[in-house]
Coordinates of C-alpha atoms and ligand atoms in Angstrom, one line a residue:
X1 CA 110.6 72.8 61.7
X2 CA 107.9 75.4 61.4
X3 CA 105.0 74.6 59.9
X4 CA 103.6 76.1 57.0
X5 CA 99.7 76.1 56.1
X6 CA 96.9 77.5 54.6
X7 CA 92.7 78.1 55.4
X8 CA 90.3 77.2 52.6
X9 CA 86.8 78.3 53.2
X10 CA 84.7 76.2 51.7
X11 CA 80.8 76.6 51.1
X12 CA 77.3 74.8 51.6
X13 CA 75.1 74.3 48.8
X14 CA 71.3 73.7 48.6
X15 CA 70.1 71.7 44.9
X16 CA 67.5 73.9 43.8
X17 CA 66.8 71.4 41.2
X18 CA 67.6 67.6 41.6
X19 CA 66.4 65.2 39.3
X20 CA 66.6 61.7 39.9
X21 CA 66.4 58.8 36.7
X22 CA 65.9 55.6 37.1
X23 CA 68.3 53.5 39.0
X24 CA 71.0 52.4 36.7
X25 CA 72.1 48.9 36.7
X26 CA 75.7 49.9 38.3
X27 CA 73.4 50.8 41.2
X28 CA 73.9 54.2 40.6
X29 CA 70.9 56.9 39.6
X30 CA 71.8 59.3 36.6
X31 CA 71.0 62.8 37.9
X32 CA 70.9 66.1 36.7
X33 CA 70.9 68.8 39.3
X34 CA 71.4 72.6 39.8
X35 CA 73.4 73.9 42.8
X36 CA 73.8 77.5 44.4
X37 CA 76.4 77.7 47.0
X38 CA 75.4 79.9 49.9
X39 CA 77.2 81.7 52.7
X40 CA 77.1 78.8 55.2
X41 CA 81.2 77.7 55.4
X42 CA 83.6 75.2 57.0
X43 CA 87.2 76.2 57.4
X44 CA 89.7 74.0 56.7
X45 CA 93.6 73.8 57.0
X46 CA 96.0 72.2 55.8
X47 CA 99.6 72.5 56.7
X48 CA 103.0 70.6 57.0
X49 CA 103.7 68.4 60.0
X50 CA 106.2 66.8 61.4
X51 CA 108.4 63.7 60.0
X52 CA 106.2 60.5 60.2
X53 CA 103.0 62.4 61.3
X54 CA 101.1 61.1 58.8
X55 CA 97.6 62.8 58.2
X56 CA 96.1 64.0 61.0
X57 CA 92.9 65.7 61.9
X58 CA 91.2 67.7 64.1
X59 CA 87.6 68.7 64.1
X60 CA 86.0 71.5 65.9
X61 CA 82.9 73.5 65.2
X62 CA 79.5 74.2 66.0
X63 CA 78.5 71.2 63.9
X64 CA 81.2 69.1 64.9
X65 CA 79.5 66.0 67.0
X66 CA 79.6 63.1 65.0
X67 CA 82.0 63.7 62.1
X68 CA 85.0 61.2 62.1
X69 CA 88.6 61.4 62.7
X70 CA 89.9 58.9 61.0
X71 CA 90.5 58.1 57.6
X72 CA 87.0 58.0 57.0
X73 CA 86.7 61.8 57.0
X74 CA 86.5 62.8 53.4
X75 CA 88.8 65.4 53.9
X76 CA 91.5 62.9 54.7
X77 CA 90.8 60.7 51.7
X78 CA 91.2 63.7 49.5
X79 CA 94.7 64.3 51.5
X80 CA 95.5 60.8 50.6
X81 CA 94.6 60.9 47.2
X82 CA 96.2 64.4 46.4
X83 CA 99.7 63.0 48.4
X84 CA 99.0 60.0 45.6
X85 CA 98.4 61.4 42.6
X86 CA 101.2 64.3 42.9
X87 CA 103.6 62.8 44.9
X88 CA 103.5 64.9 47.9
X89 CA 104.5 65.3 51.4
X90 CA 102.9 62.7 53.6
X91 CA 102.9 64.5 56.8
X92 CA 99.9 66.7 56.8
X93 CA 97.7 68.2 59.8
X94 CA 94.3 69.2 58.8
X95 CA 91.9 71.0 61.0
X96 CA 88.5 71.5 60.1
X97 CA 85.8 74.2 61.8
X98 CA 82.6 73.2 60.7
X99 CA 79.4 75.3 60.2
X100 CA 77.8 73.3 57.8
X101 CA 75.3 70.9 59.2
X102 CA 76.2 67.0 59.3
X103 CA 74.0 64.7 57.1
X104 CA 71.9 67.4 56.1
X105 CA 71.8 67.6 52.2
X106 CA 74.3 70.3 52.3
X107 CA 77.3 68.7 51.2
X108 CA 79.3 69.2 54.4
X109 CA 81.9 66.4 53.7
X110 CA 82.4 67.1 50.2
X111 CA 83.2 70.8 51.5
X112 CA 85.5 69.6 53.3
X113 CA 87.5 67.4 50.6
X114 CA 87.4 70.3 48.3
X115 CA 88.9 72.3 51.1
X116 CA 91.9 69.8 51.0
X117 CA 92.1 69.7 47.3
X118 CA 92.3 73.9 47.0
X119 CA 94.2 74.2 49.9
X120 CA 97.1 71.5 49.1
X121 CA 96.9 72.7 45.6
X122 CA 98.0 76.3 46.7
X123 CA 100.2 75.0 50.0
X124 CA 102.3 73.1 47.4
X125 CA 102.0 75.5 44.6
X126 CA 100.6 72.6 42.3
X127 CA 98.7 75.2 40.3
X128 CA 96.2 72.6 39.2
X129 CA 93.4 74.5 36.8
X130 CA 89.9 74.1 38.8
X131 CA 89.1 71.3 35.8
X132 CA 91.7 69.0 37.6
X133 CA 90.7 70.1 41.1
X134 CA 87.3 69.1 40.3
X135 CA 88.4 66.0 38.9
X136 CA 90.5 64.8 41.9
X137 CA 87.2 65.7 44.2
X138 CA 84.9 63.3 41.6
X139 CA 87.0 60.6 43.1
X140 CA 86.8 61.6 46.5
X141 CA 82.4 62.4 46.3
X142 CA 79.8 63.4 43.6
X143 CA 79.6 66.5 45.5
X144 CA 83.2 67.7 45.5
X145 CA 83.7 68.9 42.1
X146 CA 80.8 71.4 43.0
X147 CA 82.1 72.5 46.5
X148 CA 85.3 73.3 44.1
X149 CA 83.5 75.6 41.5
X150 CA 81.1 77.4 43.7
X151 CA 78.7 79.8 42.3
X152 CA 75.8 78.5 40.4
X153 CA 76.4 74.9 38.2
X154 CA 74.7 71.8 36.3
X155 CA 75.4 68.8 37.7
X156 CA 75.2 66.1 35.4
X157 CA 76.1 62.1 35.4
X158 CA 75.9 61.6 39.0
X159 CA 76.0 65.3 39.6
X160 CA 79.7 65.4 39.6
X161 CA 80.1 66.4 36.0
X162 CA 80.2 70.2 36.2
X163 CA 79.0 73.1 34.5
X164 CA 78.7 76.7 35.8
X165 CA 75.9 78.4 34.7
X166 CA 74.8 82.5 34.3
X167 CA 72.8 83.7 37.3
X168 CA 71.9 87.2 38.2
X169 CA 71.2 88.8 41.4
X170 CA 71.5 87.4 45.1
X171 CA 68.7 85.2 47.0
X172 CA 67.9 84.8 50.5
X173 CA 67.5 81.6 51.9
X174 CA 66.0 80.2 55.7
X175 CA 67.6 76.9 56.1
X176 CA 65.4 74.9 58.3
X177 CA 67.6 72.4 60.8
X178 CA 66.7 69.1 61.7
X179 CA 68.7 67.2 64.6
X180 CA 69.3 64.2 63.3
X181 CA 70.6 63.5 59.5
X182 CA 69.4 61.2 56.8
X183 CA 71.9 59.1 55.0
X184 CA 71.7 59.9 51.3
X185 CA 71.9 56.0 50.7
X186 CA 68.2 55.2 52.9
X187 CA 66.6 58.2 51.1
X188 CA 67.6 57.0 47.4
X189 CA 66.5 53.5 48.6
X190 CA 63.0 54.6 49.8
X191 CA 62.9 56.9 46.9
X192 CA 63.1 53.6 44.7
X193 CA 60.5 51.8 46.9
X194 CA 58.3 54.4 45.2
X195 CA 58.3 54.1 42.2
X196 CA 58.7 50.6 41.8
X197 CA 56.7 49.7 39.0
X198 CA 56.8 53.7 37.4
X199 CA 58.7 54.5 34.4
X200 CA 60.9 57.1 35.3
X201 CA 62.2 58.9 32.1
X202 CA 66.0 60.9 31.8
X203 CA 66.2 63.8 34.0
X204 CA 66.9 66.9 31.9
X205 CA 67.8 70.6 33.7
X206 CA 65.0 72.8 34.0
X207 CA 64.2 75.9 31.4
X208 CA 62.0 77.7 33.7
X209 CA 64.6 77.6 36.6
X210 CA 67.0 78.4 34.4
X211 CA 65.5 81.0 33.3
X212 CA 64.4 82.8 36.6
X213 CA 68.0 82.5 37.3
X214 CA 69.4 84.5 34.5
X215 CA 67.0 86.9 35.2
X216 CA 67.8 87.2 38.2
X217 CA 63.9 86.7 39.6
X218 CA 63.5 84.8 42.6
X219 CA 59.8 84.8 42.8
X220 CA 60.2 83.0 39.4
X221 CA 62.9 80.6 40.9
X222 CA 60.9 79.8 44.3
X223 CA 57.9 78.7 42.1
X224 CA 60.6 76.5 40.0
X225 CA 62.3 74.4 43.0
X226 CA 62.0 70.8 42.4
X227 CA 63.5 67.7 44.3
X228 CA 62.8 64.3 42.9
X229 CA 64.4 63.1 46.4
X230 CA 62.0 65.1 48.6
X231 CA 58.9 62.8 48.7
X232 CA 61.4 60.1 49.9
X233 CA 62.8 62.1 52.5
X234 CA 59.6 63.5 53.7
X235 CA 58.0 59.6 53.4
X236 CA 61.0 58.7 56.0
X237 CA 60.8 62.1 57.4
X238 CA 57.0 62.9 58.1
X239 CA 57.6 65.9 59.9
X240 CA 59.7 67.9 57.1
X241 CA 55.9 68.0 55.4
X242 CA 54.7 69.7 58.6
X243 CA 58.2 72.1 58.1
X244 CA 57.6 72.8 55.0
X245 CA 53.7 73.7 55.3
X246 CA 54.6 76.4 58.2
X247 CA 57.6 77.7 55.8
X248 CA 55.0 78.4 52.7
X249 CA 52.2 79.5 54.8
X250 CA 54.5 82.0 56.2
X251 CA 55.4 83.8 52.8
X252 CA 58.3 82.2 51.4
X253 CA 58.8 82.0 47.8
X254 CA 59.3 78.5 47.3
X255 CA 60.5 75.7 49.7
X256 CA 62.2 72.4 49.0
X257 CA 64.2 69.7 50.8
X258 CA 67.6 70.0 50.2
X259 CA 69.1 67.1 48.2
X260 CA 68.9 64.3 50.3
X261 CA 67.6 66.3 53.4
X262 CA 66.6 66.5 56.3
X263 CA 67.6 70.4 55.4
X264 CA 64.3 72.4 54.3
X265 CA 65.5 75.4 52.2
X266 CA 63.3 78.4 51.9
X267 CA 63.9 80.9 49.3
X268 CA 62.6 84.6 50.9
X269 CA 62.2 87.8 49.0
X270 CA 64.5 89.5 51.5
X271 CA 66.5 90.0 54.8
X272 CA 63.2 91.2 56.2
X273 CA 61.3 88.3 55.6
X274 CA 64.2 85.8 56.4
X275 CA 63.9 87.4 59.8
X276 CA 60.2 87.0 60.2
X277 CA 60.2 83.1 59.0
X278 CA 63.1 82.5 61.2
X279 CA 60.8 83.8 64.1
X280 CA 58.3 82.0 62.7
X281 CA 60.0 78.4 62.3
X282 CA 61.8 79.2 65.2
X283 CA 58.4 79.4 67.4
X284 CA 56.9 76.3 65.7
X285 CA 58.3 73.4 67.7
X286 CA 58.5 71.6 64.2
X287 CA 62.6 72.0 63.7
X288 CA 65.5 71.6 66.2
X289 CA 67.3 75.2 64.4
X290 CA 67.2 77.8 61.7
X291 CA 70.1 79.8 60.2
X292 CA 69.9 82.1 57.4
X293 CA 72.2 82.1 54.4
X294 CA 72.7 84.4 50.6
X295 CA 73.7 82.4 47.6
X296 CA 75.3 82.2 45.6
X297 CA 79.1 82.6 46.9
X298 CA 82.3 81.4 45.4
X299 CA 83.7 77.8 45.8
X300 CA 86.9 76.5 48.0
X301 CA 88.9 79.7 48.0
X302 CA 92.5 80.6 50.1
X303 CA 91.5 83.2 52.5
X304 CA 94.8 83.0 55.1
X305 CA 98.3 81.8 54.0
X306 CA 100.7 81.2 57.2
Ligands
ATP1 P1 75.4 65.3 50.6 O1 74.6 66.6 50.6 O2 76.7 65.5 49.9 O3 74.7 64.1 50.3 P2 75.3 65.5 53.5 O4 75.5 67.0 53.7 O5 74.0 65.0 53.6 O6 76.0 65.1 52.1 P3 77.7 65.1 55.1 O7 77.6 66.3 56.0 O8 78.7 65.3 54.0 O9 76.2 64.8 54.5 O10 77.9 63.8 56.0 C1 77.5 62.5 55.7 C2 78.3 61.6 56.5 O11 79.6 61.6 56.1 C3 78.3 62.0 58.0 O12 77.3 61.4 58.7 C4 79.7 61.5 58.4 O13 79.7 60.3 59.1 C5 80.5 61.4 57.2 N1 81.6 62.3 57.0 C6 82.8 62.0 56.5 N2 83.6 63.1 56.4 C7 82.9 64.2 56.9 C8 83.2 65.5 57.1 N3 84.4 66.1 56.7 N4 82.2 66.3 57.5 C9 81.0 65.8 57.8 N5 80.7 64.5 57.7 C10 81.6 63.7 57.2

């Protein structure tokens, strides 16, 4: 039998807001976060397989080393929970080429789940609106529904709750690399440790970010970047305050950790000076890599049917 597939290119996104309330007594922190998705992608693709195949998975990629292949990979939990829920084929082989950095704040997994959820949703012509997409991926990772919608969103509840929002104009980021990840779970932790003892009120989107957004003014927006999660991430992480210091002193607009880190973001008036802070971070000795990205792009999109 000749198999049939699809790709899914699916992007990164950098929070350019993310604020953390107080830790709930689920265990969980109520957040309310705005993403941009930028021109950093994964590929992924999904296609039949052979009778008792099961799922399968291959990863390549420049950002490959370390990401699972087994049923631990998010992309093959979504698989398993889309073959579930709509009662599909069980033999699936999915191959993902990853770009997006591992453990980095940049929702690389939940990339790659939504990449399985668009993809199986048009290999099986399910036509699921995004609404359900994005519901299936809230199961799967607060991150999903986002990697689904693309573009510019709220995230409300634990950031999964999703909705897109106006934005005009394009913005150039210089994503600052660091070697080794940070697991979301330490940094919410230490982010606890301090503020034991604060009161931490509701976290509520914005209106200057907003704003700059609409208006499509990224001097505006670099001055309104905020990350509840960063002084966690920089307390485990003492170096991302030396990163971050060489990226402002250097002319960018604004500069944040990116959700849970270690990812700095820069936001940069234009290609020019993404090019001189790339020099700049590159020469520093402070980072292990810099790439530059545009946001915002759309979500988990088809791009090749076979
Ligand atoms: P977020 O920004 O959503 O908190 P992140 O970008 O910091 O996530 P991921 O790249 O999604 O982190 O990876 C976190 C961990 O998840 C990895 O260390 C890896 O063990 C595991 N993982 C499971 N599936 C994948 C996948 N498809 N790609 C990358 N990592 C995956």
């Amino acid at each position: 039998m000749r198999s049939r597939g699809v790709i899914a290119r699916v992007p990164a996104k950098v929070n350019l807001q993310l604020a953390v309330g107080p830790l709930g007594t689920d265990g969980f922190h109520e957040v309310t976060t705005v993403f941009q998705a930028i021109s950093l992608f994964d590929d992924v693709t999904v296609e039949t397989a052979a009778e008792n195949n099961g799922i399968s998975i291959q990863v390549t990629g420049q950002t490959s080393t370390g990401v699972p292949s087994d049923s631990s990979n998010l992309a093959v939990k979504a698989a398993t929970l889309m073959i579930k829920n709509y009662d599909l084929p069980s033999d699936i082989n999915i191959k993902l080429k990853k770009e997006i950095p591992v453990a980095g704040g940049m929702a690389g997994g939940s990339a790659d789940a939504a990449g399985v959820i668009v993809g199986l949703d048009s290999l099986f012509e399910l036509g699921l609106s995004r609404d359900e997409m994005e519901m299936v991926g809230s199961k799967i990772g607060t991150d999903v529904p986002f990697s689904i919608c693309g573009g510019v969103a709220i995230g409300t509840g634990r950031g999964d709750q999703i909705t897109p929002a106006l934005f005009k104009g394009s913005y150039n980021w210089v994503l600052a690399l660091s070697g080794q990840g940070l697991a979301t779970p330490s940094v919410y932790a230490e982010c606890d440790r301090l503020r034991e003892g604060l009161s931490i009120s509701t976290p509520v989107v914005s209106e200057h970010l907003m704003q700059a957004l609409r208006a499509g003014d990224a001097k505006a927006l670099g001055k309104s970047l905020s990350n509840d999660l960063q002084p966690a991430a920089c307390s485990l992480r003492p170096a991302l305050r030396l990163v971050l210091d060489v990226g402002l002193d250097y002319g960018a607009l604004g500069g944040i950790v990116s959700g849970s880190g270690p990812t700095v973001a820069f936001l940069v008036k234009d290609e020019e000076h993404a090019m001189d802070l790339t020099v700049a971070l590159s020469s520093s000795g402070v980072i292990s890599s810099v790439v530059r990205a545009s946001g915002a792009v759309a979500g988990a999109r088809i791009i090749e049917s076979f």
